[in-house]
PDB file of C-alpha atoms in Angstrom:
ATOM      1  CA  MET A   9     -93.315  -6.527-110.870  1.00 47.00           C
ATOM      2  CA  SER A  10     -90.653  -5.994-109.233  1.00 50.00           C
ATOM      3  CA  ARG A  11     -91.309  -4.274-105.299  1.00 54.00           C
ATOM      4  CA  ARG A  12     -89.370  -1.468-104.607  1.00 55.00           C
ATOM      5  CA  PRO A  13     -87.096  -1.784-101.749  1.00 52.00           C
ATOM      6  CA  ASP A  14     -87.917  -0.962 -98.279  1.00 54.00           C
ATOM      7  CA  ILE A  15     -86.101   2.493 -98.323  1.00 53.00           C
ATOM      8  CA  GLY A  16     -86.445   3.111 -94.630  1.00 54.00           C
ATOM      9  CA  ALA A  17     -84.797  -0.370 -94.331  1.00 53.00           C
ATOM     10  CA  PRO A  18     -81.253  -0.747 -92.330  1.00 58.00           C
ATOM     11  CA  ARG A  19     -79.023  -1.365 -94.524  1.00 65.00           C
ATOM     12  CA  PRO A  20     -77.424  -4.511 -93.758  1.00 75.00           C
ATOM     13  CA  LEU A  21     -73.675  -4.990 -92.113  1.00 78.00           C
ATOM     14  CA  PRO A  22     -70.908  -5.162 -94.487  1.00 82.00           C
ATOM     15  CA  PRO A  23     -68.096  -7.484 -93.937  1.00 90.00           C
ATOM     16  CA  PRO A  24     -65.374  -6.680 -91.642  1.00 93.00           C
ATOM     17  CA  PRO A  25     -62.594  -4.159 -93.482  1.00 95.00           C
ATOM     18  CA  ASP A  26     -59.596  -6.596 -95.259  1.00 96.00           C
ATOM     19  CA  ARG A  27     -56.191  -5.516 -96.345  1.00 96.00           C
ATOM     20  CA  ARG A  28     -57.629  -5.050 -99.797  1.00 97.00           C
ATOM     21  CA  SER A  29     -60.482  -2.804 -98.885  1.00 97.00           C
ATOM     22  CA  LEU A  30     -58.660  -1.104 -96.415  1.00 97.00           C
ATOM     23  CA  ARG A  31     -56.025  -0.265 -99.146  1.00 97.00           C
ATOM     24  CA  GLU A  32     -58.748   0.464-101.525  1.00 97.00           C
ATOM     25  CA  ALA A  33     -60.173   3.002 -99.206  1.00 97.00           C
ATOM     26  CA  ALA A  34     -56.380   4.319 -98.972  1.00 98.00           C
ATOM     27  CA  LEU A  35     -56.027   4.876-102.176  1.00 97.00           C
ATOM     28  CA  ALA A  36     -59.204   6.520-103.096  1.00 97.00           C
ATOM     29  CA  HIS A  37     -58.424   9.290 -99.747  1.00 97.00           C
ATOM     30  CA  LEU A  38     -55.480   9.864-101.255  1.00 97.00           C
ATOM     31  CA  ALA A  39     -57.074  10.757-104.794  1.00 96.00           C
ATOM     32  CA  ARG A  40     -58.861  13.443-103.158  1.00 96.00           C
ATOM     33  CA  PHE A  41     -56.918  14.583-100.201  1.00 95.00           C
ATOM     34  CA  ALA A  42     -52.780  15.328 -98.996  1.00 94.00           C
ATOM     35  CA  ALA A  43     -51.719  12.982 -96.129  1.00 96.00           C
ATOM     36  CA  THR A  44     -49.348  12.457 -93.749  1.00 97.00           C
ATOM     37  CA  GLU A  45     -48.475   8.937 -93.023  1.00 97.00           C
ATOM     38  CA  ARG A  46     -49.983   8.723 -89.677  1.00 96.00           C
ATOM     39  CA  GLY A  47     -52.572  11.051 -90.875  1.00 96.00           C
ATOM     40  CA  LEU A  48     -53.980   7.825 -93.667  1.00 97.00           C
ATOM     41  CA  ALA A  49     -53.593   5.629 -90.595  1.00 98.00           C
ATOM     42  CA  LEU A  50     -56.267   7.250 -88.716  1.00 97.00           C
ATOM     43  CA  VAL A  51     -58.400   7.541 -91.489  1.00 97.00           C
ATOM     44  CA  LEU A  52     -58.067   3.849 -91.992  1.00 98.00           C
ATOM     45  CA  GLU A  53     -58.545   3.439 -88.205  1.00 98.00           C
ATOM     46  CA  ARG A  54     -61.829   5.191 -87.954  1.00 97.00           C
ATOM     47  CA  ARG A  55     -62.957   3.399 -90.531  1.00 97.00           C
ATOM     48  CA  ILE A  56     -62.339   0.106 -88.932  1.00 98.00           C
ATOM     49  CA  THR A  57     -63.939   1.350 -85.979  1.00 97.00           C
ATOM     50  CA  ARG A  58     -67.236   2.815 -87.714  1.00 96.00           C
ATOM     51  CA  TRP A  59     -67.402  -1.273 -88.786  1.00 96.00           C
ATOM     52  CA  GLY A  60     -66.531  -2.160 -85.105  1.00 96.00           C
ATOM     53  CA  ARG A  61     -69.818   0.612 -83.752  1.00 95.00           C
ATOM     54  CA  ARG A  62     -71.957  -0.672 -86.086  1.00 94.00           C
ATOM     55  CA  ALA A  63     -71.534  -4.183 -86.049  1.00 95.00           C
ATOM     56  CA  VAL A  64     -72.217  -3.846 -82.099  1.00 94.00           C
ATOM     57  CA  GLU A  65     -75.288  -1.662 -83.262  1.00 92.00           C
ATOM     58  CA  ASP A  66     -76.478  -4.873 -85.075  1.00 92.00           C
ATOM     59  CA  GLY A  67     -76.719  -6.799 -82.544  1.00 91.00           C
ATOM     60  CA  GLN A  68     -73.296  -8.652 -82.592  1.00 93.00           C
ATOM     61  CA  GLU A  69     -71.426 -10.069 -79.416  1.00 94.00           C
ATOM     62  CA  SER A  70     -69.266  -7.092 -78.405  1.00 94.00           C
ATOM     63  CA  SER A  71     -66.449  -8.852 -77.353  1.00 95.00           C
ATOM     64  CA  ALA A  72     -66.101 -10.725 -80.263  1.00 94.00           C
ATOM     65  CA  VAL A  73     -66.313  -7.408 -82.351  1.00 96.00           C
ATOM     66  CA  THR A  74     -63.735  -5.743 -80.357  1.00 96.00           C
ATOM     67  CA  GLU A  75     -61.150  -8.743 -80.658  1.00 96.00           C
ATOM     68  CA  THR A  76     -61.749  -8.268 -84.691  1.00 96.00           C
ATOM     69  CA  VAL A  77     -61.154  -4.623 -84.387  1.00 97.00           C
ATOM     70  CA  ASN A  78     -58.460  -4.990 -82.150  1.00 97.00           C
ATOM     71  CA  SER A  79     -56.768  -7.569 -85.132  1.00 97.00           C
ATOM     72  CA  LEU A  80     -57.468  -5.258 -87.713  1.00 97.00           C
ATOM     73  CA  LEU A  81     -56.130  -2.238 -86.602  1.00 97.00           C
ATOM     74  CA  PRO A  82     -52.569  -2.584 -87.081  1.00 97.00           C
ATOM     75  CA  LEU A  83     -53.199  -3.240 -90.925  1.00 97.00           C
ATOM     76  CA  ALA A  84     -54.096   0.716 -90.754  1.00 98.00           C
ATOM     77  CA  THR A  85     -50.447   1.237 -90.273  1.00 97.00           C
ATOM     78  CA  ALA A  86     -49.136  -1.168 -92.337  1.00 98.00           C
ATOM     79  CA  ILE A  87     -50.940  -0.005 -95.265  1.00 98.00           C
ATOM     80  CA  ALA A  88     -50.254   3.832 -94.691  1.00 98.00           C
ATOM     81  CA  GLN A  89     -46.396   2.574 -94.657  1.00 97.00           C
ATOM     82  CA  ASP A  90     -47.415   1.194 -97.839  1.00 97.00           C
ATOM     83  CA  MET A  91     -48.200   3.944 -99.257  1.00 98.00           C
ATOM     84  CA  VAL A  92     -44.860   5.628 -98.361  1.00 97.00           C
ATOM     85  CA  ALA A  93     -43.448   2.958 -99.764  1.00 97.00           C
ATOM     86  CA  LEU A  94     -45.220   3.569-103.021  1.00 96.00           C
ATOM     87  CA  GLY A  95     -44.452   7.216-103.183  1.00 96.00           C
ATOM     88  CA  ALA A  96     -47.996   8.239-102.584  1.00 96.00           C
ATOM     89  CA  VAL A  97     -47.289   9.567 -99.037  1.00 97.00           C
ATOM     90  CA  ASN A  98     -44.309  11.861 -98.280  1.00 97.00           C
ATOM     91  CA  ASP A  99     -44.522  12.924 -95.177  1.00 97.00           C
ATOM     92  CA  HIS A 100     -41.062  15.755 -96.003  1.00 97.00           C
ATOM     93  CA  GLY A 101     -43.149  17.190 -99.349  1.00 96.00           C
ATOM     94  CA  PHE A 102     -46.428  17.392 -97.145  1.00 97.00           C
ATOM     95  CA  ALA A 103     -44.857  19.117 -94.424  1.00 97.00           C
ATOM     96  CA  LYS A 104     -43.160  21.481 -97.258  1.00 97.00           C
ATOM     97  CA  SER A 105     -46.062  22.631 -98.604  1.00 96.00           C
ATOM     98  CA  ARG A 106     -48.326  23.058 -95.676  1.00 96.00           C
ATOM     99  CA  ALA A 107     -45.215  25.001 -93.991  1.00 97.00           C
ATOM    100  CA  ALA A 108     -45.131  27.192 -97.108  1.00 97.00           C
ATOM    101  CA  ARG A 109     -49.312  27.743 -97.057  1.00 97.00           C
ATOM    102  CA  LEU A 110     -49.110  28.488 -93.516  1.00 97.00           C
ATOM    103  CA  THR A 111     -46.528  30.741 -93.546  1.00 97.00           C
ATOM    104  CA  ARG A 112     -48.276  33.080 -96.836  1.00 97.00           C
ATOM    105  CA  SER A 113     -51.271  33.337 -94.146  1.00 97.00           C
ATOM    106  CA  GLY A 114     -49.243  34.659 -91.224  1.00 97.00           C
ATOM    107  CA  ARG A 115     -48.409  31.726 -89.663  1.00 97.00           C
ATOM    108  CA  SER A 116     -45.300  32.071 -87.292  1.00 98.00           C
ATOM    109  CA  ARG A 117     -42.627  29.304 -87.433  1.00 97.00           C
ATOM    110  CA  ARG A 118     -43.696  27.946 -83.924  1.00 97.00           C
ATOM    111  CA  ALA A 119     -47.638  27.971 -85.243  1.00 98.00           C
ATOM    112  CA  VAL A 120     -46.956  26.077 -87.885  1.00 98.00           C
ATOM    113  CA  GLN A 121     -44.269  23.607 -86.293  1.00 97.00           C
ATOM    114  CA  ALA A 122     -47.751  22.769 -83.848  1.00 97.00           C
ATOM    115  CA  GLN A 123     -49.726  22.084 -87.106  1.00 96.00           C
ATOM    116  CA  LEU A 124     -47.347  19.978 -88.698  1.00 97.00           C
ATOM    117  CA  ALA A 125     -47.077  17.872 -85.204  1.00 97.00           C
ATOM    118  CA  ALA A 126     -50.831  18.069 -85.232  1.00 95.00           C
ATOM    119  CA  LYS A 127     -50.513  16.308 -88.459  1.00 94.00           C
ATOM    120  CA  GLY A 128     -48.271  13.949 -86.843  1.00 94.00           C
ATOM    121  CA  ILE A 129     -45.330  15.311 -88.596  1.00 96.00           C
ATOM    122  CA  ASP A 130     -42.074  14.159 -86.559  1.00 95.00           C
ATOM    123  CA  SER A 131     -39.832  17.064 -84.890  1.00 95.00           C
ATOM    124  CA  SER A 132     -37.031  16.155 -87.585  1.00 96.00           C
ATOM    125  CA  THR A 133     -38.685  16.052 -90.477  1.00 96.00           C
ATOM    126  CA  SER A 134     -40.684  19.342 -89.604  1.00 97.00           C
ATOM    127  CA  GLU A 135     -37.733  21.193 -89.026  1.00 96.00           C
ATOM    128  CA  GLN A 136     -36.001  20.021 -92.284  1.00 96.00           C
ATOM    129  CA  ALA A 137     -39.207  20.909 -94.209  1.00 96.00           C
ATOM    130  CA  LEU A 138     -38.755  24.490 -92.802  1.00 97.00           C
ATOM    131  CA  ASP A 139     -35.739  24.658 -93.365  1.00 96.00           C
ATOM    132  CA  ASP A 140     -35.801  23.897 -96.776  1.00 96.00           C
ATOM    133  CA  THR A 141     -38.910  26.217 -97.367  1.00 96.00           C
ATOM    134  CA  LEU A 142     -38.107  28.879 -95.373  1.00 95.00           C
ATOM    135  CA  GLY A 143     -34.519  28.836 -95.436  1.00 94.00           C
ATOM    136  CA  GLN A 144     -32.104  29.781 -92.530  1.00 95.00           C
ATOM    137  CA  ASP A 145     -30.749  32.121 -89.962  1.00 96.00           C
ATOM    138  CA  GLU A 146     -31.586  34.979 -91.882  1.00 96.00           C
ATOM    139  CA  ALA A 147     -33.359  34.458 -94.885  1.00 96.00           C
ATOM    140  CA  ALA A 148     -35.446  32.435 -91.769  1.00 96.00           C
ATOM    141  CA  ARG A 149     -35.966  35.345 -89.903  1.00 97.00           C
ATOM    142  CA  ASP A 150     -36.920  37.288 -92.968  1.00 97.00           C
ATOM    143  CA  ALA A 151     -39.409  34.833 -93.395  1.00 97.00           C
ATOM    144  CA  GLU A 152     -40.511  35.315 -89.748  1.00 98.00           C
ATOM    145  CA  ILE A 153     -40.763  39.171 -89.969  1.00 98.00           C
ATOM    146  CA  ALA A 154     -42.764  39.235 -93.410  1.00 98.00           C
ATOM    147  CA  ALA A 155     -44.979  36.287 -91.728  1.00 98.00           C
ATOM    148  CA  ALA A 156     -45.604  38.529 -88.741  1.00 98.00           C
ATOM    149  CA  LEU A 157     -46.285  41.636 -91.190  1.00 98.00           C
ATOM    150  CA  ILE A 158     -49.090  39.600 -92.888  1.00 98.00           C
ATOM    151  CA  PHE A 159     -50.189  38.800 -89.005  1.00 98.00           C
ATOM    152  CA  ALA A 160     -50.414  42.666 -88.373  1.00 97.00           C
ATOM    153  CA  ARG A 161     -51.963  43.840 -91.731  1.00 97.00           C
ATOM    154  CA  LYS A 162     -55.122  40.933 -91.155  1.00 95.00           C
ATOM    155  CA  ARG A 163     -55.038  43.297 -87.524  1.00 94.00           C
ATOM    156  CA  ARG A 164     -54.857  46.558 -89.319  1.00 94.00           C
ATOM    157  CA  ALA A 165     -51.930  47.033 -87.028  1.00 95.00           C
ATOM    158  CA  GLY A 166     -48.521  48.743 -87.356  1.00 94.00           C
ATOM    159  CA  PRO A 167     -47.617  49.807 -90.608  1.00 96.00           C
ATOM    160  CA  PHE A 168     -51.257  48.984 -91.839  1.00 95.00           C
ATOM    161  CA  GLN A 169     -53.321  50.436 -89.250  1.00 90.00           C
ATOM    162  CA  ARG A 170     -56.105  53.087 -89.957  1.00 78.00           C
ATOM    163  CA  GLU A 171     -55.692  56.951 -89.326  1.00 68.00           C
ATOM    164  CA  GLU A 172     -56.334  57.859 -85.931  1.00 60.00           C
ATOM    165  CA  THR A 173     -59.780  59.467 -84.877  1.00 52.00           C
ATOM    166  CA  PRO A 174     -60.143  61.910 -82.167  1.00 52.00           C
ATOM    167  CA  ASP A 175     -61.871  58.745 -79.937  1.00 52.00           C
ATOM    168  CA  ASP A 176     -59.228  56.972 -80.568  1.00 54.00           C
ATOM    169  CA  ALA A 177     -56.830  59.231 -79.060  1.00 54.00           C
ATOM    170  CA  ASP A 178     -58.460  58.610 -76.082  1.00 52.00           C
ATOM    171  CA  ASP A 179     -58.169  55.535 -75.995  1.00 55.00           C
ATOM    172  CA  ASP A 180     -55.642  53.508 -73.193  1.00 72.00           C
ATOM    173  CA  HIS A 181     -52.788  53.024 -75.817  1.00 74.00           C
ATOM    174  CA  ALA A 182     -51.054  51.055 -73.274  1.00 80.00           C
ATOM    175  CA  GLU A 183     -53.445  48.610 -72.947  1.00 86.00           C
ATOM    176  CA  LYS A 184     -53.894  48.506 -76.622  1.00 87.00           C
ATOM    177  CA  LYS A 185     -50.400  48.303 -77.180  1.00 88.00           C
ATOM    178  CA  ALA A 186     -50.306  45.060 -74.650  1.00 91.00           C
ATOM    179  CA  ARG A 187     -53.405  43.276 -76.276  1.00 93.00           C
ATOM    180  CA  LEU A 188     -51.492  43.578 -79.734  1.00 95.00           C
ATOM    181  CA  TYR A 189     -48.275  42.165 -78.008  1.00 96.00           C
ATOM    182  CA  GLY A 190     -50.292  39.663 -76.319  1.00 96.00           C
ATOM    183  CA  ALA A 191     -52.353  38.685 -79.729  1.00 97.00           C
ATOM    184  CA  PHE A 192     -48.573  38.166 -81.755  1.00 98.00           C
ATOM    185  CA  ALA A 193     -47.731  36.076 -78.554  1.00 97.00           C
ATOM    186  CA  ARG A 194     -50.527  33.776 -78.890  1.00 97.00           C
ATOM    187  CA  ALA A 195     -49.514  33.599 -82.240  1.00 97.00           C
ATOM    188  CA  GLY A 196     -46.034  32.578 -81.780  1.00 97.00           C
ATOM    189  CA  PHE A 197     -43.869  35.928 -82.577  1.00 98.00           C
ATOM    190  CA  SER A 198     -41.360  36.805 -80.626  1.00 97.00           C
ATOM    191  CA  ARG A 199     -41.372  40.245 -79.197  1.00 97.00           C
ATOM    192  CA  ASP A 200     -38.282  41.036 -81.331  1.00 97.00           C
ATOM    193  CA  ILE A 201     -39.939  40.190 -84.475  1.00 98.00           C
ATOM    194  CA  ALA A 202     -42.909  41.486 -83.078  1.00 97.00           C
ATOM    195  CA  ASP A 203     -41.312  45.031 -82.587  1.00 96.00           C
ATOM    196  CA  ARG A 204     -39.603  45.035 -86.398  1.00 97.00           C
ATOM    197  CA  ALA A 205     -42.949  44.365 -88.041  1.00 97.00           C
ATOM    198  CA  LEU A 206     -45.217  46.884 -86.011  1.00 96.00           C
ATOM    199  CA  GLY A 207     -42.425  49.560 -86.687  1.00 95.00           C
ATOM    200  CA  MET A 208     -41.882  48.796 -90.025  1.00 96.00           C
ATOM    201  CA  ASP A 209     -42.280  51.754 -93.168  1.00 96.00           C
ATOM    202  CA  PRO A 210     -45.801  50.670 -94.748  1.00 96.00           C
ATOM    203  CA  ASP A 211     -44.168  50.589 -98.193  1.00 96.00           C
ATOM    204  CA  GLU A 212     -41.149  48.090 -96.953  1.00 97.00           C
ATOM    205  CA  ALA A 213     -43.727  46.732 -95.013  1.00 97.00           C
ATOM    206  CA  GLU A 214     -45.623  45.547 -98.293  1.00 97.00           C
ATOM    207  CA  THR A 215     -42.202  44.783-100.357  1.00 97.00           C
ATOM    208  CA  ARG A 216     -41.132  42.407 -97.743  1.00 97.00           C
ATOM    209  CA  ILE A 217     -44.795  40.422 -97.956  1.00 97.00           C
ATOM    210  CA  LEU A 218     -44.724  40.446-101.968  1.00 97.00           C
ATOM    211  CA  THR A 219     -40.905  38.927-101.808  1.00 97.00           C
ATOM    212  CA  LEU A 220     -42.483  36.356 -99.230  1.00 96.00           C
ATOM    213  CA  LYS A 221     -45.131  35.020-101.349  1.00 95.00           C
ATOM    214  CA  ALA A 222     -43.047  35.023-104.523  1.00 95.00           C
ATOM    215  CA  SER A 223     -40.618  32.849-103.051  1.00 94.00           C
ATOM    216  CA  LEU A 224     -43.400  30.422-101.924  1.00 92.00           C
TER     217      LEU A 224
END
């Protein structure tokens, strides 16, 4: 009768990642998640460094492990570039999709740019994707106003504010207004855009939001 493996025994350390295993990991990741070129490279780099930590914990000599890890890290960038060449990774397409989703959720253009930069999208790709998704000039301004309206609706402000109660009438309205404009500024909306959104007629506000969401 065969013995059952000791469930509590540590798993043996796998061999260091190589190009084949890292490529398989990249494909598995892309099958589940959208990724940018830099984002995919980071996923693979973390896989390599995790192996390094385990190797040291397993008792391997630290300097030798560091040398192995450093020799493998360039593979992460190379494989991410391979995925771009294959069409499995497309930073422009990723940026367009993310820009549309974030704008529909009430994010300003500036906030969207920051999110894309955090994902490793370069500024020129980001700008082009935003222009393609949200338009330019007047169209871009309309999209920004609509995003600000979505932001205002989440805060129940401007066209979406609730009826005032006697208690509300006693509040310091100047302070409330300052806090509200501060929230718009922190979200990346200009004062002009905030003014347009907060002063808009409720019916027009709803129509602008619906128009934006239908276009993205």
